[in-house]
Tab-separated table of C-alpha atoms and ligand atoms in Angstrom:
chain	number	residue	atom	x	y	z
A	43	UNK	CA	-11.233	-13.530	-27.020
A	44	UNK	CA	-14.146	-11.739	-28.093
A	45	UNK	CA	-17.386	-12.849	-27.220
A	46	UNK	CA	-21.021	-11.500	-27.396
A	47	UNK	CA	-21.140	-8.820	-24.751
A	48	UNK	CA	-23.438	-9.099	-21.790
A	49	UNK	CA	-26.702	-7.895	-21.113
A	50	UNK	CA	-25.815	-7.643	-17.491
A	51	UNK	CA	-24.755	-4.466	-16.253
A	52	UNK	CA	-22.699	-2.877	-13.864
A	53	UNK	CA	-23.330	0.420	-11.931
A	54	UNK	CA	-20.797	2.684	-10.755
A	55	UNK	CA	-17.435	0.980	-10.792
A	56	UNK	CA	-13.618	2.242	-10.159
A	57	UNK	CA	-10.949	0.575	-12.228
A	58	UNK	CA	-8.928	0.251	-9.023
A	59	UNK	CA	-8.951	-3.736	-7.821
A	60	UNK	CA	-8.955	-5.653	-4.375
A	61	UNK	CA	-5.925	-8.344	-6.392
A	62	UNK	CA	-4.392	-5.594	-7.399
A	63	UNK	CA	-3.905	-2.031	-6.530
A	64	UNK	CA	-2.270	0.044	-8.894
A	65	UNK	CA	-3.585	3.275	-9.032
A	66	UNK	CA	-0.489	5.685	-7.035
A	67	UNK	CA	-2.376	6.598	-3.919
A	68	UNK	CA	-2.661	3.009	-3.027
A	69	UNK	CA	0.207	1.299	-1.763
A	70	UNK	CA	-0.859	-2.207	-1.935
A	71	UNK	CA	-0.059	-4.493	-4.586
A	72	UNK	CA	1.468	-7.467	-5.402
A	73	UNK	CA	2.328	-6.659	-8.282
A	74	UNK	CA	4.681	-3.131	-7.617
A	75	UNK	CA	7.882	-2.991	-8.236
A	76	UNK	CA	9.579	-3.633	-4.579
A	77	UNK	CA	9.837	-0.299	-3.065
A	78	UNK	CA	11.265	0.435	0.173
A	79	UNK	CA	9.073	-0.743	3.484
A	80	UNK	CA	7.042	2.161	5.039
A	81	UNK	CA	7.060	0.393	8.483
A	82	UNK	CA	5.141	3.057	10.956
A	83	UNK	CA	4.503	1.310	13.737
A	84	UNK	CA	3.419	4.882	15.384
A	85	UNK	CA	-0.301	4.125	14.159
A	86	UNK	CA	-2.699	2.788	15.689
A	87	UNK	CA	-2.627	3.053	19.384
A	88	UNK	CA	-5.734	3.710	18.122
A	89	UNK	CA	-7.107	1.096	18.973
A	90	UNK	CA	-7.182	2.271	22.579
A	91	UNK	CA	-9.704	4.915	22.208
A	92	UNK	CA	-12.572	2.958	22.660
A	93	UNK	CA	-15.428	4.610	20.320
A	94	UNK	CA	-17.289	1.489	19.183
A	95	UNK	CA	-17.096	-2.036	21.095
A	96	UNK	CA	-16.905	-5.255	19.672
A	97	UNK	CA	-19.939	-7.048	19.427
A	98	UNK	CA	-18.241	-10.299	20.834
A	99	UNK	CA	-15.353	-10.962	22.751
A	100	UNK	CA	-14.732	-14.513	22.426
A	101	UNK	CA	-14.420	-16.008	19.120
A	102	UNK	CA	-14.006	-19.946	18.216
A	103	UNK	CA	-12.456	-21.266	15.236
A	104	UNK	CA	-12.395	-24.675	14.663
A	105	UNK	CA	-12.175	-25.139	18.293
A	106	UNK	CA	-9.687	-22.372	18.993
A	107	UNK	CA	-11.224	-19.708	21.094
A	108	UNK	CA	-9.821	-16.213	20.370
A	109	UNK	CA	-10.310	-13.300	22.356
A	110	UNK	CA	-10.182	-9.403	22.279
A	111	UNK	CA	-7.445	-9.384	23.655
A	112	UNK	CA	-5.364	-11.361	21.927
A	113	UNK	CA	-6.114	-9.887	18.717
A	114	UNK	CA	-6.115	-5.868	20.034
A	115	UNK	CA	-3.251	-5.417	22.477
A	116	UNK	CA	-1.742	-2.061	23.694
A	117	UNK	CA	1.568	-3.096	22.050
A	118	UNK	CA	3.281	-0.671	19.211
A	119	UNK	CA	3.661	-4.063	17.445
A	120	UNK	CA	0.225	-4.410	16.871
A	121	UNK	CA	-2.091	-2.338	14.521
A	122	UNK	CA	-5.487	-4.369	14.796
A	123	UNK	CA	-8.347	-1.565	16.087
A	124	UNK	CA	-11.494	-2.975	17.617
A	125	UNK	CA	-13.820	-2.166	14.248
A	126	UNK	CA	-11.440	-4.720	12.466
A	127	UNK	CA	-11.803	-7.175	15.756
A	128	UNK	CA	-15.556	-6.695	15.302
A	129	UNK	CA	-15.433	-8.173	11.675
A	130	UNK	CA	-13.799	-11.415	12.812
A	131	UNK	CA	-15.794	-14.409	13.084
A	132	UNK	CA	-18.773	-12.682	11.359
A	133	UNK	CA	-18.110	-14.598	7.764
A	134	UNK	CA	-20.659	-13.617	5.537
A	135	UNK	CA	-19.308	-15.821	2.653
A	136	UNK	CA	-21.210	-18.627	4.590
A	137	UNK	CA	-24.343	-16.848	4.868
A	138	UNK	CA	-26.504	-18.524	1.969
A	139	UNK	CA	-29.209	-15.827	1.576
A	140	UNK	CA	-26.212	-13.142	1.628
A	141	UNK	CA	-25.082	-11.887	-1.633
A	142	UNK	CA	-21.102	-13.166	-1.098
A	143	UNK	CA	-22.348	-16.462	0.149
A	144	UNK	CA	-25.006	-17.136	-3.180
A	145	UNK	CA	-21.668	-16.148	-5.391
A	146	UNK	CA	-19.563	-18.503	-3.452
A	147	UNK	CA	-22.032	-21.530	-3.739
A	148	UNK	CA	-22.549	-20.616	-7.896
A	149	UNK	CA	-19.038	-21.329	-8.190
A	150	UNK	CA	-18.895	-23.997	-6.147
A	151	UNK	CA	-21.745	-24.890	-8.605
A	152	UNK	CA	-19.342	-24.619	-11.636
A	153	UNK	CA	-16.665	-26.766	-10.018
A	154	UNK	CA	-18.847	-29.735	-9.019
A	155	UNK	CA	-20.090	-29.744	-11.978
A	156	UNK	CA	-16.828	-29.507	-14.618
A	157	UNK	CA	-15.061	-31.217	-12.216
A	158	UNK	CA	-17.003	-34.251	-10.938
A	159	UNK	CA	-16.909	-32.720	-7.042
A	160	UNK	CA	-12.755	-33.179	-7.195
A	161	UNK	CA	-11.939	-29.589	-5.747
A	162	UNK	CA	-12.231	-30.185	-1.652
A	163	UNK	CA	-13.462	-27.104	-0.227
A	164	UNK	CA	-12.847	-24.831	2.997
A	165	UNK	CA	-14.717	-21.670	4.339
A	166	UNK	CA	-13.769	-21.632	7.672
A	167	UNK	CA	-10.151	-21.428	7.909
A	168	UNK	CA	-8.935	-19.044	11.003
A	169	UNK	CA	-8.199	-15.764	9.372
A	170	UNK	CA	-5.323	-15.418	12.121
A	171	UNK	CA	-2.254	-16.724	10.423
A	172	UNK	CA	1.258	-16.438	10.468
A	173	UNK	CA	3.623	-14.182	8.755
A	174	UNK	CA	5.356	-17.056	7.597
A	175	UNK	CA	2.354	-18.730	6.123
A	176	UNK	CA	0.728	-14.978	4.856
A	177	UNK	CA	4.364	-14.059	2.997
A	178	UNK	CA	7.049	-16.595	3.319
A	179	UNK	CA	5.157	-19.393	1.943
A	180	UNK	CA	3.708	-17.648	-0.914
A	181	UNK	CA	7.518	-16.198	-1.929
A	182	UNK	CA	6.724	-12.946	-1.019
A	183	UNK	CA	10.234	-10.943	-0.789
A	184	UNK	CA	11.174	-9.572	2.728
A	185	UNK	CA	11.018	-6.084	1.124
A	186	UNK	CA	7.613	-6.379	-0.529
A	187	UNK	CA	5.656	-3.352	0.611
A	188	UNK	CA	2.174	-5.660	1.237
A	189	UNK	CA	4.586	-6.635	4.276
A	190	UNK	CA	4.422	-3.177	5.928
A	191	UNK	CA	2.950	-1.988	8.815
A	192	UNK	CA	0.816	0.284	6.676
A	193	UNK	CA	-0.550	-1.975	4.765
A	194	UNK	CA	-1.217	-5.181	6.910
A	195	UNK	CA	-2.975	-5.890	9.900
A	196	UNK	CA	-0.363	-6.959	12.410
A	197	UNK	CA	-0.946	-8.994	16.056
A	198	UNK	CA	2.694	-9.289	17.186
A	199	UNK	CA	5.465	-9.166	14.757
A	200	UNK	CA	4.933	-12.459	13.570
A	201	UNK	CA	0.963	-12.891	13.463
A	202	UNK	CA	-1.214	-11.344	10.844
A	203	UNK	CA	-4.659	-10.972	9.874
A	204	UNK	CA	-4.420	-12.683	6.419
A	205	UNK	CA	-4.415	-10.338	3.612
A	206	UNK	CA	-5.550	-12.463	0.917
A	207	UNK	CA	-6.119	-16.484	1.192
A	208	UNK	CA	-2.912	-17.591	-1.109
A	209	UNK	CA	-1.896	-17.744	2.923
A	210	UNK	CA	-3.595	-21.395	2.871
A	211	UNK	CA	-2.001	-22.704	-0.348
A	212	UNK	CA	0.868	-24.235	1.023
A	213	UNK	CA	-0.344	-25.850	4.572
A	214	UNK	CA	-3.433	-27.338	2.505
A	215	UNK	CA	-0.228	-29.024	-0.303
A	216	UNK	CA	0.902	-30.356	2.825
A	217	UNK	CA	-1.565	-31.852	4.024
A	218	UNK	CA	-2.164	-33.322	1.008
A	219	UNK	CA	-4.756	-31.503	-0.863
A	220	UNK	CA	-4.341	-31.040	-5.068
A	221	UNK	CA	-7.688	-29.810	-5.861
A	222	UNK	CA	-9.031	-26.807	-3.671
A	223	UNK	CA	-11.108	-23.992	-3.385
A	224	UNK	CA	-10.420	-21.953	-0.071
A	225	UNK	CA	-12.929	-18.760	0.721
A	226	UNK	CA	-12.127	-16.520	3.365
A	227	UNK	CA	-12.445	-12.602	5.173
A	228	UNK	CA	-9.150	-11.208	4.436
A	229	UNK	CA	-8.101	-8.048	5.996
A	230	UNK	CA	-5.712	-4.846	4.184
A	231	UNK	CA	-5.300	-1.511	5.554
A	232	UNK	CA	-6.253	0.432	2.841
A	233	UNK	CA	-7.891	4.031	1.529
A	234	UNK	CA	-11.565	4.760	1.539
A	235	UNK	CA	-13.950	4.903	-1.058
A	236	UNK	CA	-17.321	3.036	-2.544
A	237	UNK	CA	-15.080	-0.271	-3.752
A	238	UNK	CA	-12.678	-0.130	-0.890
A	239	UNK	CA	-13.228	-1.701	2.427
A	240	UNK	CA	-10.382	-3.010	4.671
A	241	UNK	CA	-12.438	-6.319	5.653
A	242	UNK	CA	-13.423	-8.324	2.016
A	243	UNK	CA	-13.542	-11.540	0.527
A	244	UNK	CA	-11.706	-14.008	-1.858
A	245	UNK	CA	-11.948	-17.222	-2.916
A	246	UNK	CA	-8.865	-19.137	-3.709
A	247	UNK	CA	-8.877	-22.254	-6.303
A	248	UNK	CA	-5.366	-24.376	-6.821
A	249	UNK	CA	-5.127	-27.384	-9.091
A	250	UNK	CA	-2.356	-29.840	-9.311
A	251	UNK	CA	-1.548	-31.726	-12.288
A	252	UNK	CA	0.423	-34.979	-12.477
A	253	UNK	CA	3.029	-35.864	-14.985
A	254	UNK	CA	0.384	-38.363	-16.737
A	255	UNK	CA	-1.783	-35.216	-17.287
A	256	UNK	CA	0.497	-33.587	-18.897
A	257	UNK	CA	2.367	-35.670	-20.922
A	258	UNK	CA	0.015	-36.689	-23.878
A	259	UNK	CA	-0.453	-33.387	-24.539
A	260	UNK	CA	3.165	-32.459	-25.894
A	261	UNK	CA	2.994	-29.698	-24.059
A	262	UNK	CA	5.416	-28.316	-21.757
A	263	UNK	CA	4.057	-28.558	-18.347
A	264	UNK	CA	3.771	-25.011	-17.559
A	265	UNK	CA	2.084	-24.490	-20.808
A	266	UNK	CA	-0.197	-27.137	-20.321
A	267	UNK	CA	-1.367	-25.872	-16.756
A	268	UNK	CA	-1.606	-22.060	-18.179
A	269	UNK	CA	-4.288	-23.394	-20.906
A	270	UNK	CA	-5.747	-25.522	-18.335
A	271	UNK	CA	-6.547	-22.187	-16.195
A	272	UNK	CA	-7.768	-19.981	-18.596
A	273	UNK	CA	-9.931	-22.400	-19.712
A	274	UNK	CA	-11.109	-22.992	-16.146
A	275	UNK	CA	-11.443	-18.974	-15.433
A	276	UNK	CA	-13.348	-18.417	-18.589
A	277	UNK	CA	-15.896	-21.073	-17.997
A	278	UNK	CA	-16.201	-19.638	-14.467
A	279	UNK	CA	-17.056	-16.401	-16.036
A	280	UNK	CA	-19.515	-17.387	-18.501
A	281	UNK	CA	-20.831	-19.113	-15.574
A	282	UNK	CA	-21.389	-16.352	-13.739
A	283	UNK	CA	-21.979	-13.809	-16.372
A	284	UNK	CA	-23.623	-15.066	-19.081
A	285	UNK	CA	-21.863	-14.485	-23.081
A	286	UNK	CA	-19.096	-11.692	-21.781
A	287	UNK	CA	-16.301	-10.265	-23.625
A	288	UNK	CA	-12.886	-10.970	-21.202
A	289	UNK	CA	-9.191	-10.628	-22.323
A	290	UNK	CA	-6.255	-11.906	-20.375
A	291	UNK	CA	-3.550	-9.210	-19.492
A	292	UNK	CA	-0.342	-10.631	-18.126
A	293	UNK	CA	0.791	-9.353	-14.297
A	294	UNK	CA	3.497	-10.549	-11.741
A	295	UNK	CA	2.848	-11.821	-8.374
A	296	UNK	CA	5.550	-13.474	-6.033
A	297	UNK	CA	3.729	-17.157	-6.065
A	298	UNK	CA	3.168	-17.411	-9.438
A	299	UNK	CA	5.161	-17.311	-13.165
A	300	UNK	CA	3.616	-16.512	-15.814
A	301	UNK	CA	0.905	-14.878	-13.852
A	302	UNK	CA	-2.258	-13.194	-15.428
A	303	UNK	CA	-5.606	-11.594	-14.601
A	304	UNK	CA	-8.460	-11.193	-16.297
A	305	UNK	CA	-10.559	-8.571	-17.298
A	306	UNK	CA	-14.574	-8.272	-18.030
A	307	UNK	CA	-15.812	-5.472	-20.082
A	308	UNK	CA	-18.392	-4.015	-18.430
A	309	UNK	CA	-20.424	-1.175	-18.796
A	310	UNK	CA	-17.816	-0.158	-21.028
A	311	UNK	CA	-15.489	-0.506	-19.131
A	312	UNK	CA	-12.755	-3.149	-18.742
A	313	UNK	CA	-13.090	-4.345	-14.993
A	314	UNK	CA	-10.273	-6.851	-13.453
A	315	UNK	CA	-11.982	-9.142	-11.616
A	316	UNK	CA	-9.100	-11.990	-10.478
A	317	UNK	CA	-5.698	-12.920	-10.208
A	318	UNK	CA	-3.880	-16.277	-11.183
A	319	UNK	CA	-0.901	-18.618	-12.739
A	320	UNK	CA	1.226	-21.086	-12.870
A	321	UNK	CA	2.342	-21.940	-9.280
A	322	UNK	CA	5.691	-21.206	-8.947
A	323	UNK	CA	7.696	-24.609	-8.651
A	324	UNK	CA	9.455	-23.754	-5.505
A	325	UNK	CA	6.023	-23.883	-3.475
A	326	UNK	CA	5.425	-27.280	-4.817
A	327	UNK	CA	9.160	-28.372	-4.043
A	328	UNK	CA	8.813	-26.759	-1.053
A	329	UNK	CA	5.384	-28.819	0.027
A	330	UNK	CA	5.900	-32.116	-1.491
A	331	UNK	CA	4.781	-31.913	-4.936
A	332	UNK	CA	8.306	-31.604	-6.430
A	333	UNK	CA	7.330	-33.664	-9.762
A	334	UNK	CA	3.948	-31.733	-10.302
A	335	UNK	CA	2.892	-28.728	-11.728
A	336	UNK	CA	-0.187	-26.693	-10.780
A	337	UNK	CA	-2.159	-23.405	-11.611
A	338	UNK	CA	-3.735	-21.353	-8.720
A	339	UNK	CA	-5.969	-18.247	-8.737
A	340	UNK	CA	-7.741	-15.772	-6.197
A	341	UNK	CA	-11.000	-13.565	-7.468
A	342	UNK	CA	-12.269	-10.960	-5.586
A	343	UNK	CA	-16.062	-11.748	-4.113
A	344	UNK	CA	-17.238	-8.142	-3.230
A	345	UNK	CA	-15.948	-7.161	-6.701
A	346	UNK	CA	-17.800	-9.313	-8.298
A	347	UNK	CA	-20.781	-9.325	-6.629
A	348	UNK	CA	-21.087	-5.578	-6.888
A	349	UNK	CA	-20.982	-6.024	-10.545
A	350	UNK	CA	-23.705	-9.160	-10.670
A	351	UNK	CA	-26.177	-7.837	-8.168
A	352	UNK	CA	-25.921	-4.301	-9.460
A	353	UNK	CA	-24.558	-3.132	-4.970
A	354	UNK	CA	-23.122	0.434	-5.468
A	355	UNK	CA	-21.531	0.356	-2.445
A	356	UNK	CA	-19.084	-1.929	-0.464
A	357	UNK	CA	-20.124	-1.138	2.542
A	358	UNK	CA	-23.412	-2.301	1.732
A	359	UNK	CA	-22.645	-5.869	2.130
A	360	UNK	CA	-22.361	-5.457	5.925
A	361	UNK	CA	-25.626	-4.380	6.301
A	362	UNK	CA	-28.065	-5.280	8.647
A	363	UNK	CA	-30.991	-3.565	7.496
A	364	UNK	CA	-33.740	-5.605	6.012
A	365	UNK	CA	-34.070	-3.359	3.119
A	366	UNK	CA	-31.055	-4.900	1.898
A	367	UNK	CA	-30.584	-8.266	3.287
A	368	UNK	CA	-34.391	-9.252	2.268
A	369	UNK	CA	-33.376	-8.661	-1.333
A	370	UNK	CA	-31.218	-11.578	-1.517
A	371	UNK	CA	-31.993	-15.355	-1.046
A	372	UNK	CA	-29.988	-18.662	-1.527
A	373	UNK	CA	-29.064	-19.890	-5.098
A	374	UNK	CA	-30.455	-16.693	-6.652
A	375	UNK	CA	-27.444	-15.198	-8.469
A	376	UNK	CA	-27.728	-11.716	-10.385
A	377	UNK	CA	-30.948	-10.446	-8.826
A	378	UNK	CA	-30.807	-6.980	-9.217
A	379	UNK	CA	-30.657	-4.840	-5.958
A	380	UNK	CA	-32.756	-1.738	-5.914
A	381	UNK	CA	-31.373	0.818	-4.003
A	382	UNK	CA	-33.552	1.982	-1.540
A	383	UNK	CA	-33.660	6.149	-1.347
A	384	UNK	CA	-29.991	7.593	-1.524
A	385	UNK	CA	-29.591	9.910	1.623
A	386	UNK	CA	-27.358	12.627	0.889
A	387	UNK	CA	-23.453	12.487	1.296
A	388	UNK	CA	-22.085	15.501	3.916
A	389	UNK	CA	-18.656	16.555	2.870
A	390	UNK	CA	-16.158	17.914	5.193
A	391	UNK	CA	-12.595	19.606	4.494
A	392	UNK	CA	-9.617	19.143	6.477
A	393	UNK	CA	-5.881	20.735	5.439
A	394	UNK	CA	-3.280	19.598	7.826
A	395	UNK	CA	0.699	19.925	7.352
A	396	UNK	CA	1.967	16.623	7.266
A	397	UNK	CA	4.416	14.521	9.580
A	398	UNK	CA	7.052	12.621	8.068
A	399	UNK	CA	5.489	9.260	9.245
A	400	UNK	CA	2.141	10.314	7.583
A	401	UNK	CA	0.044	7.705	5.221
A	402	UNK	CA	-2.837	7.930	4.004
A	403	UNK	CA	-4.089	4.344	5.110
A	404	UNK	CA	-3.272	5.794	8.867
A	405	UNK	CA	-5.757	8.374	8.476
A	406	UNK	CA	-8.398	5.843	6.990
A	407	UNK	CA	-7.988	4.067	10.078
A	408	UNK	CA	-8.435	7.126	12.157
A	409	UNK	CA	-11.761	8.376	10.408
A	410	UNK	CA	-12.978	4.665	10.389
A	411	UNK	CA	-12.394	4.381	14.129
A	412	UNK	CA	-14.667	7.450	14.435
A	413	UNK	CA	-16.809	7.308	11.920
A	414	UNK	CA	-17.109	3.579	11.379
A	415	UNK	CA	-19.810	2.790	8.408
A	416	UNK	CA	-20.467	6.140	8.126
A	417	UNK	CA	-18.016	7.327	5.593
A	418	UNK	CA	-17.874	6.994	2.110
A	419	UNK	CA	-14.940	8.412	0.679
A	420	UNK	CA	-11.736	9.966	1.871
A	421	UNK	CA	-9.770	11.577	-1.161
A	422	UNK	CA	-7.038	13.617	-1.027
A	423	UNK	CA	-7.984	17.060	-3.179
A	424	UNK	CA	-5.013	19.082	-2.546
A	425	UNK	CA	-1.463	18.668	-1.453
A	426	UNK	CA	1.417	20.759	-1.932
A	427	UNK	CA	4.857	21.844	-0.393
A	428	UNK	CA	6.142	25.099	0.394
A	429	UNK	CA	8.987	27.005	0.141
A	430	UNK	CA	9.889	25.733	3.747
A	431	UNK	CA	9.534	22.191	2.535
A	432	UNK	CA	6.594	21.623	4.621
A	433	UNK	CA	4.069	19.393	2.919
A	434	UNK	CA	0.272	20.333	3.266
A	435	UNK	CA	-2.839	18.061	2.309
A	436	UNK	CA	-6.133	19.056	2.365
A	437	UNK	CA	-8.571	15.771	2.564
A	438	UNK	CA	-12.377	15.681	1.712
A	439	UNK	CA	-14.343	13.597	3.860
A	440	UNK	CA	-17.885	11.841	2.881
A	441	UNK	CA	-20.379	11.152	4.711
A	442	UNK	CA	-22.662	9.155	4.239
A	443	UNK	CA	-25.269	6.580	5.742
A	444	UNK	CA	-26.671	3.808	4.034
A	445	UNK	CA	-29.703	3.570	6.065
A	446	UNK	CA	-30.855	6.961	7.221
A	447	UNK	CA	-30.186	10.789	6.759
A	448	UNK	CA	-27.119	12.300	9.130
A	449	UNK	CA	-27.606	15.207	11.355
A	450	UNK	CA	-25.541	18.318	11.064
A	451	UNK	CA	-24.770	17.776	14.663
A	452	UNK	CA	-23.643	14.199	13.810
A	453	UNK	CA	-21.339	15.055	11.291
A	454	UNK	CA	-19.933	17.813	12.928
A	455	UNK	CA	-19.376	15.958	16.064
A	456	UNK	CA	-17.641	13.415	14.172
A	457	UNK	CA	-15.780	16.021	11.870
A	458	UNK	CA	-14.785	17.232	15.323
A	459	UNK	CA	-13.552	14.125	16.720
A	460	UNK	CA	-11.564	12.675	13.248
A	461	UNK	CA	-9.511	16.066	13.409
A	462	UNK	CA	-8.543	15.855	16.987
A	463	UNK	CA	-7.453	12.481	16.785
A	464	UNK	CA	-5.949	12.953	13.911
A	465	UNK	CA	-3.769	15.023	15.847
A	466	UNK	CA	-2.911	13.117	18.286
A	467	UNK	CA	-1.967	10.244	16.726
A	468	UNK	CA	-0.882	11.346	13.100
A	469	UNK	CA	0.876	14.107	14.703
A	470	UNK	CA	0.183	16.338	11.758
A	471	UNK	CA	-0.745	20.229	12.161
A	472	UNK	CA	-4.113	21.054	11.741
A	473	UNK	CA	-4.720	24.633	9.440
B	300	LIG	N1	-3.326	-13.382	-3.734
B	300	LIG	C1	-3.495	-12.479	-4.859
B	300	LIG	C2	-4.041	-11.148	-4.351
B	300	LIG	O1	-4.698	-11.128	-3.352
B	300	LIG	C3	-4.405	-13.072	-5.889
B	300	LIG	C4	-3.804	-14.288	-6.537
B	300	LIG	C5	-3.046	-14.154	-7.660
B	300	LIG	C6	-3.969	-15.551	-5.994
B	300	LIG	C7	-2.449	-15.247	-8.270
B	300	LIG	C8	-3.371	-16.665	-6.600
B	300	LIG	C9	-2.624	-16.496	-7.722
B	300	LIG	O2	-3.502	-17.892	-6.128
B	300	LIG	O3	-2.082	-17.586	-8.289
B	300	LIG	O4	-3.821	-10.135	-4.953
């Protein structure tokens, strides 16, 4: 549908989404074809090497208290290092003056409002769930790659760190809940760059409709709920966004049929900003709604947020310094952040042959577990294979602090310490 375009405008924006990855050097997406599951366990023992400590150690969610060491154990089955530990508990969606938490309550906003305060809402779910309730629930096929080692955050073999919050859709039917809007941390191992981070945020909605609904209408009842969402979603945006031109392009996930996302344009640019669609009917059978039909979504927060606040950089949201944070406060949406100065990004080259059990998302965890914050980027800028069949890549590392100006020494020392733990645990052959 085209609509006036907004005045709002975004800054420096990949295509590649949080709902969706589908750019080739990422691996995770719902919506890939099923390849084979990379399942290298031979990671992250990681974890072990102790370069930053947790802040906390004992965590409490709704009365359960979680540990270190429950969630970072010296087990191959478990991938979790301590800078992922550190994020837990910290939820900045329920931070009002924080930019995530101001989006979250403008569309609470929208839904009290259109909807008469029907949709019950949770922030504060544990983001410790089971694989069962992260996968199986949601229809997710055994073979789906998001299932991988590689790609998920794993406490034992049948424990996750949720990797988006469709994990709560089917306990919350359960329990009884038809209207609901569920925002959570959710955790993917992932690349680096300025819109990736492995900790972000999304906000679930899900919407059953009776027969009664339905009926009148003539409609089928899949039809029915499809309008129903888009309606819904484009009312959120123009919510959020003001008069913004949006089109609808039509995706697959496991837990939904048809399934759809939508797309802003944006600094000329078209910019996916959620994920949604009819819930498939098994999850309803499966959770006592057999005679019902429903419509579910997730959006993205950091992804949007970027775009309304004008936040260049992901990383900035987990910012402490009061140059950012002070920017913000409570029900202000869209305030434009000014950047304070932009300290120069160091680059560093690294050309290594490759192992067989190599990924890319392993050596993002390596350079984060050195480096933490302090890098930007890693992209790979050359890779080939010889006559030998020996595969080399050559990475470029950035850099970068949000907050003050790096040393030489600094970065080296880190340089220093990414490439000898990258051979250690990648096994790969430095050049
Ligand atoms: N869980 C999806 C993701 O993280 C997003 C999503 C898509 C959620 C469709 C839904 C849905 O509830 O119906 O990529």
């Amino acid at each position: 549908m085209a609509m006036a375009l907004s005045s709002v405008q975004a800054t420096l924006f990949s295509g590649a989404s949080m709902l969706r990855r589908s750019d080739t050097l990422r691996t995770f997406t719902f919506c890939l074809p099923f390849s084979s599951m990379t399942s290298s366990v031979t990671t992250d023992n990681l974890s072990r090497k102790k370069w930053r400590r947790p802040v906390v150690s004992v965590l409490e969610f709704g009365g359960v208290k979680i540990s270190r060491e429950d969630v970072v154990r010296d087990d191959p089955t478990n991938n979790v290092p301590d800078t992922i530990f550190s994020k837990l508990g910290l939820q900045l969606h329920r931070r009002d003056q924080h930019p995530l938490g101001i989006l979250k309550n403008a569309i609470y906003d929208y839904f009290d409002s259109n909807y008469a305060n029907k949709f019950n809402k949770f922030d504060d779910l544990c983001p410790i769930v089971s694989v069962k309730e992260n996968f199986d629930d949601v229809l997710v096929p055994e073979d789906h790659v998001s299932r991988s080692y590689n790609d998920t955050y794993y406490i034992d073999p049948q424990t996750v760190l949720r990797c988006h919050t469709s994990a709560h859709q089917a306990e919350l039917l359960r329990r009884g809940y038809t209207h609901f809007l569920v925002t959570g941390d959710v955790y993917r191992r992932d690349s680096i760059d300025s819109t990736h981070y492995p900790v972000f945020h999304q906000m679930e909605g899900f919407r059953v409709f009776v027969p009664d609904e339905w009926e009148p209408s003539g409609m089928d009842a899949t039809s029915y709920a499809a309008a129903d969402l888009k309606k819904c979603l484009e009312g959120l945006a123009r919510h959020l966004f003001g008069a913004v031109e949006m089109r609808w392009v039509d995706t697959y996930f496991p837990f939904t049929n048809p399934s759809f996302e939508l797309e802003i344009y944006f600094n000329e640019k078209w910019l996916e900003v959620l994920g949604c669609g009819v819930t498939e009917q098994e999850i309803l059978k499966r959770n006592g709604q057999p005679n019902n039909v429903a419509w579910a979504f997730g959006l993205g927060l950091e992804r949007l947020a970027m775009v309304l606040f004008d936040i260049p950089d992901i990383r900035l949201f987990w910012s402490s310094d009061e140059r950012f944070t002070s920017q913000f406060s409570k029900g202000q949406l869209g305030v434009k952040f000014k950047p304070f100065s932009k300290y120069p990004p160091c680059y560093k080259d690294m050309s290594f042959w490759i192992s067989e059990s190599f990924t890319e998302n392993n050596l993002c965890e390596v350079v984060r577990s050195v480096a933490g914050d302090l890098v930007e980027e890693v992209k790979l800028i050359d890779n080939f294979t010889n006559k030998k069949g020996m595969t080399s890549h050559c990475y470029r590392i950035a850099y970068r602090s949000m907050e003050r100006s790096l040393t030489d020494e600094e970065i080296n020392d880190l340089q220093w310490k990414v490439r000898e733990l990258a051979e250690n645990k990648l096994k790969v052959t430095l050049r």
